[in-house]
mmCIF file with all atom_site columns, C-alpha atoms in Angstrom:
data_model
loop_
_atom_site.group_PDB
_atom_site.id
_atom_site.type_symbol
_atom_site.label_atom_id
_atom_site.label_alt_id
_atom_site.label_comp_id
_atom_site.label_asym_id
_atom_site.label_entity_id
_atom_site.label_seq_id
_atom_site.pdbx_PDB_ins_code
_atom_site.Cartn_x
_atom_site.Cartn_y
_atom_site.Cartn_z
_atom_site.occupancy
_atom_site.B_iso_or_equiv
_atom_site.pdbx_formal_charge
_atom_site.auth_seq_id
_atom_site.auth_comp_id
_atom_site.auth_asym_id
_atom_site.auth_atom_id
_atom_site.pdbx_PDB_model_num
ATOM 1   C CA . UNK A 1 1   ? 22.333  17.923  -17.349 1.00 0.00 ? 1   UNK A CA 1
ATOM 2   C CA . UNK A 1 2   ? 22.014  15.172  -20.004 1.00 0.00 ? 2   UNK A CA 1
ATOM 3   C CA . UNK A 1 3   ? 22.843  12.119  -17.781 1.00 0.00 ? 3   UNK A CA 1
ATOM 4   C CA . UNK A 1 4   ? 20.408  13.692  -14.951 1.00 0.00 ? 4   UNK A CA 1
ATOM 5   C CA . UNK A 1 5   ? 17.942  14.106  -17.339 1.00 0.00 ? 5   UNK A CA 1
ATOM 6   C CA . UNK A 1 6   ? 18.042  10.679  -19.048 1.00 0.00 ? 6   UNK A CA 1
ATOM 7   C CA . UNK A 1 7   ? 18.467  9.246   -15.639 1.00 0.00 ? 7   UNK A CA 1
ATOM 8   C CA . UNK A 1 8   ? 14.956  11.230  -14.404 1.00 0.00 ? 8   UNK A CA 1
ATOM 9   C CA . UNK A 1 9   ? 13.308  10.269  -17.495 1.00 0.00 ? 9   UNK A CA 1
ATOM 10  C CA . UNK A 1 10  ? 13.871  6.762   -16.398 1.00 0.00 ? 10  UNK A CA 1
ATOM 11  C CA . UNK A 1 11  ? 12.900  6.643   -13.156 1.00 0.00 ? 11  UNK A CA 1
ATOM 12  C CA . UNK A 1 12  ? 9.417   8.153   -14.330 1.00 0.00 ? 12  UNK A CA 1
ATOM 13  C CA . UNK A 1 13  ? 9.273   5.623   -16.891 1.00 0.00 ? 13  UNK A CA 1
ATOM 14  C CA . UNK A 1 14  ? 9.596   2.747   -14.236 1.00 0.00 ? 14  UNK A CA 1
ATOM 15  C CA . UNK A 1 15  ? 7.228   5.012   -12.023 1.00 0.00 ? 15  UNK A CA 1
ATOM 16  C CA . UNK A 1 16  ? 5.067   4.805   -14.981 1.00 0.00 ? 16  UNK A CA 1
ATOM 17  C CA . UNK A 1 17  ? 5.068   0.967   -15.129 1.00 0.00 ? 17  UNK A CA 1
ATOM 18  C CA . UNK A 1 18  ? 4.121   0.613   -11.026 1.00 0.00 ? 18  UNK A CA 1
ATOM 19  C CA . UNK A 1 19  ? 1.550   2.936   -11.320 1.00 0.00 ? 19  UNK A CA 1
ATOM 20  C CA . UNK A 1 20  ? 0.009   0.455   -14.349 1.00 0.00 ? 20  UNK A CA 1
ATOM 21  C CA . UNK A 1 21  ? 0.994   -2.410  -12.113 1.00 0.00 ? 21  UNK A CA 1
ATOM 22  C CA . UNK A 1 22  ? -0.893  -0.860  -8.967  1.00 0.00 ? 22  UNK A CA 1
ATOM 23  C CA . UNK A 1 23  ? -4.028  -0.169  -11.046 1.00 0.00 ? 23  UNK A CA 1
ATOM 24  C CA . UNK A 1 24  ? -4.127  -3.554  -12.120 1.00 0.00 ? 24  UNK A CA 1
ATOM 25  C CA . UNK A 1 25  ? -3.909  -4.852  -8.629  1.00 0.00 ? 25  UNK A CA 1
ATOM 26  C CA . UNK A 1 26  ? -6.345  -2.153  -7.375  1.00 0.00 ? 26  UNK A CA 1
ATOM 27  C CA . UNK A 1 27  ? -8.766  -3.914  -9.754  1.00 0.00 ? 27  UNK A CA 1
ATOM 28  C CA . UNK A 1 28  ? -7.935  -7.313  -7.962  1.00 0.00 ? 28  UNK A CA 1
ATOM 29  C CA . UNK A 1 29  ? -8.613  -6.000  -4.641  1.00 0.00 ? 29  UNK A CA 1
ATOM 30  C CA . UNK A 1 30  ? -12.240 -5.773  -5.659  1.00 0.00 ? 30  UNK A CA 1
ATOM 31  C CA . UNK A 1 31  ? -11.882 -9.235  -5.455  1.00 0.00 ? 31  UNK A CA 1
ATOM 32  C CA . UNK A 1 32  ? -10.773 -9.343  -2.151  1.00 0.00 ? 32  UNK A CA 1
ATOM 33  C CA . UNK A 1 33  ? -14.043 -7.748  -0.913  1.00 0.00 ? 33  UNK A CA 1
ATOM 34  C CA . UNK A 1 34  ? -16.068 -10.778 -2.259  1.00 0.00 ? 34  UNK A CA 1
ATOM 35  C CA . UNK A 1 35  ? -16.359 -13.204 0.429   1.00 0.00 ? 35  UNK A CA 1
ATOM 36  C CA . UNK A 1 36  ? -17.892 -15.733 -1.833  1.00 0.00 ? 36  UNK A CA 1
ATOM 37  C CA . UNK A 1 37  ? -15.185 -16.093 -4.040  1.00 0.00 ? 37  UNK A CA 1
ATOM 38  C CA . UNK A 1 38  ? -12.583 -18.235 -2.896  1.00 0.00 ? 38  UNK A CA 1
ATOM 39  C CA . UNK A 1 39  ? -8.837  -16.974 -1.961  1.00 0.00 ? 39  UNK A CA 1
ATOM 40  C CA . UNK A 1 40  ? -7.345  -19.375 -4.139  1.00 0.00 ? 40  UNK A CA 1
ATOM 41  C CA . UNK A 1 41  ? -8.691  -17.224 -6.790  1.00 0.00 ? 41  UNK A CA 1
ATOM 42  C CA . UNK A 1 42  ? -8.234  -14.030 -5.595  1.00 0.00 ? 42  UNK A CA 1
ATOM 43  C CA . UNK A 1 43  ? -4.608  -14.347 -4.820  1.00 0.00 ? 43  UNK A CA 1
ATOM 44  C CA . UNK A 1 44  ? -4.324  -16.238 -8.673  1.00 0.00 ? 44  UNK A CA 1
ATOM 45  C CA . UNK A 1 45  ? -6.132  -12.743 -10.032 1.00 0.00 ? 45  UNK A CA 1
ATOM 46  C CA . UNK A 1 46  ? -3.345  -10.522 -7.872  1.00 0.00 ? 46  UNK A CA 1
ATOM 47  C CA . UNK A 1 47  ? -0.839  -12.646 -9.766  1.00 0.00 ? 47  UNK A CA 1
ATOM 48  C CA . UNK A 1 48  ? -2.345  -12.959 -13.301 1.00 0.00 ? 48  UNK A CA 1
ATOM 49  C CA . UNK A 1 49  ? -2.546  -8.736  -12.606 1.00 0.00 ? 49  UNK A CA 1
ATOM 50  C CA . UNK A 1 50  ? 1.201   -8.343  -12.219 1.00 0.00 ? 50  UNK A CA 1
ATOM 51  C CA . UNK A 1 51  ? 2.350   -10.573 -14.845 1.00 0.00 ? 51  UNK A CA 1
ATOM 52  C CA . UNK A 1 52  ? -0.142  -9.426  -17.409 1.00 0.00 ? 52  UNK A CA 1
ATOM 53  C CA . UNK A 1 53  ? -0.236  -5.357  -16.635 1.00 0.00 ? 53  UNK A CA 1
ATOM 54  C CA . UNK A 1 54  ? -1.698  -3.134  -19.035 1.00 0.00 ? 54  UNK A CA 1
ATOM 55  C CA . UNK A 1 55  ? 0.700   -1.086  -21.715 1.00 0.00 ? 55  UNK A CA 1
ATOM 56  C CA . UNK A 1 56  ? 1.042   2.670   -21.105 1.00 0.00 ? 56  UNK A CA 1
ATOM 57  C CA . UNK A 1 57  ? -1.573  4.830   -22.379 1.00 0.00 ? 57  UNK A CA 1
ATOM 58  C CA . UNK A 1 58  ? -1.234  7.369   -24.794 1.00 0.00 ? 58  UNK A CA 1
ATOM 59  C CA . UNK A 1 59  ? 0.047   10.851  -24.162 1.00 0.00 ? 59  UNK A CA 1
ATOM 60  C CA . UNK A 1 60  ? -2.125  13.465  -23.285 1.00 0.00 ? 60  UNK A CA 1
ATOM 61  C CA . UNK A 1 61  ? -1.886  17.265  -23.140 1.00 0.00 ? 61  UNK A CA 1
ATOM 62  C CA . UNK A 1 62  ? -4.114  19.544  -20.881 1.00 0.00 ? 62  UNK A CA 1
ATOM 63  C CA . UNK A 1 63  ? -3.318  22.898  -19.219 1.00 0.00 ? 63  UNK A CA 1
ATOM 64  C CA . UNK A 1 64  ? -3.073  23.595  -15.176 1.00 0.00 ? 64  UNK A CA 1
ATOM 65  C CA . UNK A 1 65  ? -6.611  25.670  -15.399 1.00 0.00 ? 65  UNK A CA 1
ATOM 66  C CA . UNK A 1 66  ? -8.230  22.992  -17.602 1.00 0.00 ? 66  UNK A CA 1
ATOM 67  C CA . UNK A 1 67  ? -7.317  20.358  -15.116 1.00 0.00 ? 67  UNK A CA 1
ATOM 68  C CA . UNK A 1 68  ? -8.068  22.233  -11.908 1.00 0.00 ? 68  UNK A CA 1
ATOM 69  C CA . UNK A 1 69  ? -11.857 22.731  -13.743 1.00 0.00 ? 69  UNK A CA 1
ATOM 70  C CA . UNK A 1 70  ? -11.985 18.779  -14.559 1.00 0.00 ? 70  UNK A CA 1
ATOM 71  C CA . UNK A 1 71  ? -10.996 18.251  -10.581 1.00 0.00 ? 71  UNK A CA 1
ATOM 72  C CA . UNK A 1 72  ? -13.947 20.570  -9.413  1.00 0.00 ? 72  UNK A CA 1
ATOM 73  C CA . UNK A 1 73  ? -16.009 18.968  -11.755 1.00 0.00 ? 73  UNK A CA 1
ATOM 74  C CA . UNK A 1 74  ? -15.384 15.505  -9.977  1.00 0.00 ? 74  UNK A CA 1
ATOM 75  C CA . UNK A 1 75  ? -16.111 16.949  -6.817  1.00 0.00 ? 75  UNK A CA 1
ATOM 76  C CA . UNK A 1 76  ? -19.159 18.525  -8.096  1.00 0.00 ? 76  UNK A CA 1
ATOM 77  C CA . UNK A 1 77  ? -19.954 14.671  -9.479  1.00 0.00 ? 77  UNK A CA 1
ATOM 78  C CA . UNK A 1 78  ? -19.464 12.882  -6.319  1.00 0.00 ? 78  UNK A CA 1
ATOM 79  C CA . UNK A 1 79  ? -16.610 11.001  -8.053  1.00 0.00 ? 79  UNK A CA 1
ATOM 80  C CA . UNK A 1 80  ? -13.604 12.261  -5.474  1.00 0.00 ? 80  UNK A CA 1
ATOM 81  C CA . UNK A 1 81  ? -13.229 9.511   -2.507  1.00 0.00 ? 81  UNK A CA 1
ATOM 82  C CA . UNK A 1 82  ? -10.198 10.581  -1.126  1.00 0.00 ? 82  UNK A CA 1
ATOM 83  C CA . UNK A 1 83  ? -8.190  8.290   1.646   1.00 0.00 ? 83  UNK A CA 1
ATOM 84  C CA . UNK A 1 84  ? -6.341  9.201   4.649   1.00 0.00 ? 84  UNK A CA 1
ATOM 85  C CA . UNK A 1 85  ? -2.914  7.600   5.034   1.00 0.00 ? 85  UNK A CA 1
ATOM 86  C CA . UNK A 1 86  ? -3.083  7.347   8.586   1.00 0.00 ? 86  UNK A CA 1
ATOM 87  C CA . UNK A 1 87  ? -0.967  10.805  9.365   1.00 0.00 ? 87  UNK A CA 1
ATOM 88  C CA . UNK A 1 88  ? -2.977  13.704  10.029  1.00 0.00 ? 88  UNK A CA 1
ATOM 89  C CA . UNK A 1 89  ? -0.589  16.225  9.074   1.00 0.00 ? 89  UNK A CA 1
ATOM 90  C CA . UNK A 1 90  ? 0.410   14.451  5.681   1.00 0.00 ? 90  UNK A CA 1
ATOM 91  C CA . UNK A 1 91  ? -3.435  13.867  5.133   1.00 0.00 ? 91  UNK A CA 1
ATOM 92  C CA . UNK A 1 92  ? -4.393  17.482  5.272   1.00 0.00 ? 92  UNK A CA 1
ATOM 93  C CA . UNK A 1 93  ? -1.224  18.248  2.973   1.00 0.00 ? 93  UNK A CA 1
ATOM 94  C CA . UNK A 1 94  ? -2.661  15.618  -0.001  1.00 0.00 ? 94  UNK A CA 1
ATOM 95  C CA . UNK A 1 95  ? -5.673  17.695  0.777   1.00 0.00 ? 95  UNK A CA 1
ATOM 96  C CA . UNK A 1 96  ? -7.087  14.556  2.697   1.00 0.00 ? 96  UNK A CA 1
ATOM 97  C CA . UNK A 1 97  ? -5.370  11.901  1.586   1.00 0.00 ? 97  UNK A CA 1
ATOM 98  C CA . UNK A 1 98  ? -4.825  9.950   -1.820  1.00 0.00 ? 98  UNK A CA 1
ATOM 99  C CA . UNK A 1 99  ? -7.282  9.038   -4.141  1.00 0.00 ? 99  UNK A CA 1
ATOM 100 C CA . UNK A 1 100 ? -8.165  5.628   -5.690  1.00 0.00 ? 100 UNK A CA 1
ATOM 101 C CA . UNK A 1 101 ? -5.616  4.800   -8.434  1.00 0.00 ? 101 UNK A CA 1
ATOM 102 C CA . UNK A 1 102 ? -2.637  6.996   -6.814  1.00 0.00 ? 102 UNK A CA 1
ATOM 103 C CA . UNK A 1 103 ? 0.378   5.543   -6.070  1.00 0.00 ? 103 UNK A CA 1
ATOM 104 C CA . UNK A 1 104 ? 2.492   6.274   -2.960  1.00 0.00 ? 104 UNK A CA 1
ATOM 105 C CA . UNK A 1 105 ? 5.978   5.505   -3.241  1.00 0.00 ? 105 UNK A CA 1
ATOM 106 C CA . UNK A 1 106 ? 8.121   6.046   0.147   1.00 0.00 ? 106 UNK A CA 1
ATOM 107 C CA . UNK A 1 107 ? 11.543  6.679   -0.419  1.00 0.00 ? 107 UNK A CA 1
ATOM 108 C CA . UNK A 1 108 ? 14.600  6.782   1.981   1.00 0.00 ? 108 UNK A CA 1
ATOM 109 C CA . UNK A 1 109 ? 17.783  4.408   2.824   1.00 0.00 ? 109 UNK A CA 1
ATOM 110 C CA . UNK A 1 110 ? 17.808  1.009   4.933   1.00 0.00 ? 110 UNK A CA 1
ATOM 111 C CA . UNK A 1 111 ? 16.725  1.469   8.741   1.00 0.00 ? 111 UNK A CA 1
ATOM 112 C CA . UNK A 1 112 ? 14.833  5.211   8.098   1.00 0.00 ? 112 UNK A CA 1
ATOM 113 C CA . UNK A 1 113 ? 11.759  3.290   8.657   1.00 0.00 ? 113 UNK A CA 1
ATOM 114 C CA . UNK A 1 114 ? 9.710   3.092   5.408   1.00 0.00 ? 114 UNK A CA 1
ATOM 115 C CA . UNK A 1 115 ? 8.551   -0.301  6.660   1.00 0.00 ? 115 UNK A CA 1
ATOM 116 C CA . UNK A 1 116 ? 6.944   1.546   9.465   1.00 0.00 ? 116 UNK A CA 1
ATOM 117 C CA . UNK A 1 117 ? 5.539   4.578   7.696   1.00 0.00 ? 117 UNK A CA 1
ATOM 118 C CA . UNK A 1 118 ? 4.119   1.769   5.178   1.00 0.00 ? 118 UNK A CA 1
ATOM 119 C CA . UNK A 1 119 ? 2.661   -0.217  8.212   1.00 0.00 ? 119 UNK A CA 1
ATOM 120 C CA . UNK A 1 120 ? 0.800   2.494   9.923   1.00 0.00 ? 120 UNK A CA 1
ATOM 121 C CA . UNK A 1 121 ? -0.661  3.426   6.819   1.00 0.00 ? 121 UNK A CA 1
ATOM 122 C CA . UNK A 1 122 ? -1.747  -0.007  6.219   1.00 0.00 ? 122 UNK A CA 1
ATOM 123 C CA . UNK A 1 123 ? -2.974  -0.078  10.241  1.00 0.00 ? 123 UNK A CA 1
ATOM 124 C CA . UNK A 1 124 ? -5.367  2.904   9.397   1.00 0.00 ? 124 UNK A CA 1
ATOM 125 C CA . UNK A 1 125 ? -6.782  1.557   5.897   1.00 0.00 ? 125 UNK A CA 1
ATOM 126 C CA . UNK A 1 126 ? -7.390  -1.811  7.475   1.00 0.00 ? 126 UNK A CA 1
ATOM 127 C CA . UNK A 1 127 ? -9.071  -0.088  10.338  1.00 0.00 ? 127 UNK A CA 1
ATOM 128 C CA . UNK A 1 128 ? -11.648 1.812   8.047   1.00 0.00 ? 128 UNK A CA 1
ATOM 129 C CA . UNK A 1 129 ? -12.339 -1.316  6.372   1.00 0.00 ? 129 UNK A CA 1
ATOM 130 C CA . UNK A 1 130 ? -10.448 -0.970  3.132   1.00 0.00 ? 130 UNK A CA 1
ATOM 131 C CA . UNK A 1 131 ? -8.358  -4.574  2.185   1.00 0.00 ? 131 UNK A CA 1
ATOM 132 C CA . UNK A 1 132 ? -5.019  -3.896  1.750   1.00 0.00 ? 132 UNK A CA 1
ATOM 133 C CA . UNK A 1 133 ? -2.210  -5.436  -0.346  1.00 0.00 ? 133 UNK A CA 1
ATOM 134 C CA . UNK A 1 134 ? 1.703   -5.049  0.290   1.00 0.00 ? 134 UNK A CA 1
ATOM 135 C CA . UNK A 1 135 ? 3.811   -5.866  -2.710  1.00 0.00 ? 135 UNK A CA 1
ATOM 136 C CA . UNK A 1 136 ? 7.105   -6.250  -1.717  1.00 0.00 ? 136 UNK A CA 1
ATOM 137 C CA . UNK A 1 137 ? 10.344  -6.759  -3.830  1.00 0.00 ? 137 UNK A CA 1
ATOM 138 C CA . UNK A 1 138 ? 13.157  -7.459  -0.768  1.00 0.00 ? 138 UNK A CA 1
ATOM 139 C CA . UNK A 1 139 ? 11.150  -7.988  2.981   1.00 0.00 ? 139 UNK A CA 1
ATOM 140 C CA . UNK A 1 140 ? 9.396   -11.597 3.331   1.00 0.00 ? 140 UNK A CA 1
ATOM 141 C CA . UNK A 1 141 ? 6.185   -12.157 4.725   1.00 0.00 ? 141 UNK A CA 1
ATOM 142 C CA . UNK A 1 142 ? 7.766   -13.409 7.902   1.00 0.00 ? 142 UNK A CA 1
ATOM 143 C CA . UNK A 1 143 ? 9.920   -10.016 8.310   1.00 0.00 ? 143 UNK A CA 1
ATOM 144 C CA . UNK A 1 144 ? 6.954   -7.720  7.943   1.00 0.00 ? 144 UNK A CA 1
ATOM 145 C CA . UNK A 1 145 ? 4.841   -10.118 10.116  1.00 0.00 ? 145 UNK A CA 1
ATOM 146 C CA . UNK A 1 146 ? 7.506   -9.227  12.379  1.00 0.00 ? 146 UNK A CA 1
ATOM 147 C CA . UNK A 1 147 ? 7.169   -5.884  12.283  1.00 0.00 ? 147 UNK A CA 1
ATOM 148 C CA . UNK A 1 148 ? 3.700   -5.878  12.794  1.00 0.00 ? 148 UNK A CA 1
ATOM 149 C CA . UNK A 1 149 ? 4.139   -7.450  16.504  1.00 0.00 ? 149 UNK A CA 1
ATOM 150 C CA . UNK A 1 150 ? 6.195   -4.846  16.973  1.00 0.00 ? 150 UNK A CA 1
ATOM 151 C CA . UNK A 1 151 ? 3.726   -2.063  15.890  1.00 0.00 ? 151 UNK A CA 1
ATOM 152 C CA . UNK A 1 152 ? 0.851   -4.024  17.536  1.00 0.00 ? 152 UNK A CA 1
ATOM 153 C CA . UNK A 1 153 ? 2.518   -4.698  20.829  1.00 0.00 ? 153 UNK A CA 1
ATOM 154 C CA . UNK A 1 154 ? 4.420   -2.889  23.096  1.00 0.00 ? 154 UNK A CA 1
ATOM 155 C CA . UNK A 1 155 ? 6.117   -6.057  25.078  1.00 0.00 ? 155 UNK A CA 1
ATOM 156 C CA . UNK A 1 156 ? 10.053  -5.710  23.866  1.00 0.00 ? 156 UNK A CA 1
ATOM 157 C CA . UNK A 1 157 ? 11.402  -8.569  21.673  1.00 0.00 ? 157 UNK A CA 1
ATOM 158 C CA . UNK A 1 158 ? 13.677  -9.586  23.958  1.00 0.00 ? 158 UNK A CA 1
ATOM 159 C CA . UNK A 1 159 ? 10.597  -10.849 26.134  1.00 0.00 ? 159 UNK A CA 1
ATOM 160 C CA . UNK A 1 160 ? 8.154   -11.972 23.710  1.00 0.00 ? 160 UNK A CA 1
ATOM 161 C CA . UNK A 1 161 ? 9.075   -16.016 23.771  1.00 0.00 ? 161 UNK A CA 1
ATOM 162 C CA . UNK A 1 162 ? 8.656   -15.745 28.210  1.00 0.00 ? 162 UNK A CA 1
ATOM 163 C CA . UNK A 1 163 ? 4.971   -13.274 26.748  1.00 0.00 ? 163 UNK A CA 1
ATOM 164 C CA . UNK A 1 164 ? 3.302   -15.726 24.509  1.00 0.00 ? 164 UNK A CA 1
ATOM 165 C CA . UNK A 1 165 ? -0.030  -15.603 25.480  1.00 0.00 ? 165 UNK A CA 1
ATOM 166 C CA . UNK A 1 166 ? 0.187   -11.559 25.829  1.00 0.00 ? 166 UNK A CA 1
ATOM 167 C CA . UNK A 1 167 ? 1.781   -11.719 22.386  1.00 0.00 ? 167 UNK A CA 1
ATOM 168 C CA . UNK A 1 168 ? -0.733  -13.854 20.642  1.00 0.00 ? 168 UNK A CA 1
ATOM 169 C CA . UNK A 1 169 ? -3.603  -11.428 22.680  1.00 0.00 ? 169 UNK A CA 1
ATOM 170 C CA . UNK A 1 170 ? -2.476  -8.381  21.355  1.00 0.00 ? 170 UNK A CA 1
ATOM 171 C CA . UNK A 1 171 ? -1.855  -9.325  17.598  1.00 0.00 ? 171 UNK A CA 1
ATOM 172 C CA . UNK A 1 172 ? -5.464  -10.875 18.171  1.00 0.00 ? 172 UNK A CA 1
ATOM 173 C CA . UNK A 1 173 ? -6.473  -7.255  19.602  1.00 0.00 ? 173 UNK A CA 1
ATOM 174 C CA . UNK A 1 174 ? -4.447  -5.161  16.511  1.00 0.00 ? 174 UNK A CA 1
ATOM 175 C CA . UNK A 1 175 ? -6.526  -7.536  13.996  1.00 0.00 ? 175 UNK A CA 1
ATOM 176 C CA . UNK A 1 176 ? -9.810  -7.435  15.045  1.00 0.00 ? 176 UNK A CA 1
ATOM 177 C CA . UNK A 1 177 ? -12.327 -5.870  13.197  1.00 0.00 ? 177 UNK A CA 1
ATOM 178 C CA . UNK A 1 178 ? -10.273 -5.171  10.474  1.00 0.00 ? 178 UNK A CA 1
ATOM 179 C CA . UNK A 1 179 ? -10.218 -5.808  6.976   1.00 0.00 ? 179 UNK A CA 1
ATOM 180 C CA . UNK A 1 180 ? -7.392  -8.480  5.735   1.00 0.00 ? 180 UNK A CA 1
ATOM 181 C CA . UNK A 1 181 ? -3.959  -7.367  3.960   1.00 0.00 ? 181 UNK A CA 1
ATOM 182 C CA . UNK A 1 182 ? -2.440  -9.439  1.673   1.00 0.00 ? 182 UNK A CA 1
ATOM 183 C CA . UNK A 1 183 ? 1.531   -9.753  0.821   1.00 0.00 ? 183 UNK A CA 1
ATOM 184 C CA . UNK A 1 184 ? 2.804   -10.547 -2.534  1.00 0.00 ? 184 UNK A CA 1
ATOM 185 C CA . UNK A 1 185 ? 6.121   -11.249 -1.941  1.00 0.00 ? 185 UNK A CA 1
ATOM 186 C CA . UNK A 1 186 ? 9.696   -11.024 -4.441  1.00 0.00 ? 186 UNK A CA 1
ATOM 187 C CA . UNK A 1 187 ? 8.429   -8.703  -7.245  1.00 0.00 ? 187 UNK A CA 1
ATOM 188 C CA . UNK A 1 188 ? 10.760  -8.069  -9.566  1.00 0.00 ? 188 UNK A CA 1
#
């Protein structure tokens, strides 16, 4: 029980530090929604955000009931925006969908398709006009660009050098009226 729990109690420390990391970018996507500012600065602001990410906060205590008041209270405030992953039955389970500052970590082995699950929800925030931002520690910009011709297109890869022009139509098709996502690549 001791090595499990010393084990747990790390992984929710490291949980802790992405969730501090993914505020601080959440802050820089504001950014992103400025057309007048340019993208040289934008993308310097994602990067000043991971290097410089805020320290934990204190501990706090709070019971279940106290909690579930302060929640009803938001909702009473206007102050609960919540946002749909893309996955209707997941959606309706998070009691429809995430809210701003939550962090959604998808878990499973090599090949399970994370990359996809990740994609679609990135497809459906995109769509509603949210910027998105994929921070990615092993897949490079190139390998998820080539997994979004594969979500965006249904030609095979084995034809899409002969399918160029249908290739280039339908990533033109997947993007349009969208919002942008940027990748920050190899964080470590």
């Amino acid at each position: 029980v001791g090595f499990y729990a010393k084990h747990y109690a790390e992984v929710v420390a490291a949980a802790a530090k992405r969730r501090r990391l993914i505020t601080s970018l959440s802050e820089s996507l504001v950014l992103a929604r400025d057309e007048t500012a340019p993208l040289n600065e934008e993308v310097d602001v994602a990067r000043e955000a991971i290097e410089q990410a805020p320290a934990a906060k204190p501990v706090e205590t709070t019971t279940l009931a106290e909690a579930a008041a302060n929640y009803l209270g938001k909702i009473r405030d206007g102050g609960v925006f919540e946002i749909g992953l893309g996955f209707p039955d997941v959606d309706r389970a998070l009691g429809g969908g995430v809210e701003s500052g939550e962090m959604v970590i998808i878990s499973a082995r090599s090949g399970h398709g994370k990359t996809a699950v990740a994609l679609q929800c990135i497809h459906h925030a995109t769509s509603i006009g949210m910027p998105s931002l994929i921070i990615s520690q092993e897949m490079s910009a190139l390998a998820l660009g080539k997994r979004t011709i594969q979500f965006a297109s249904e030609t095979p890869r084995m034809y899409w050098a002969e399918a160029m022009s249908r290739m280039e139509r339908d990533l033109a098709e997947h993007f349009e009226g969208k919002e942008n996502c940027w990748i920050i690549e190899h964080v470590n």
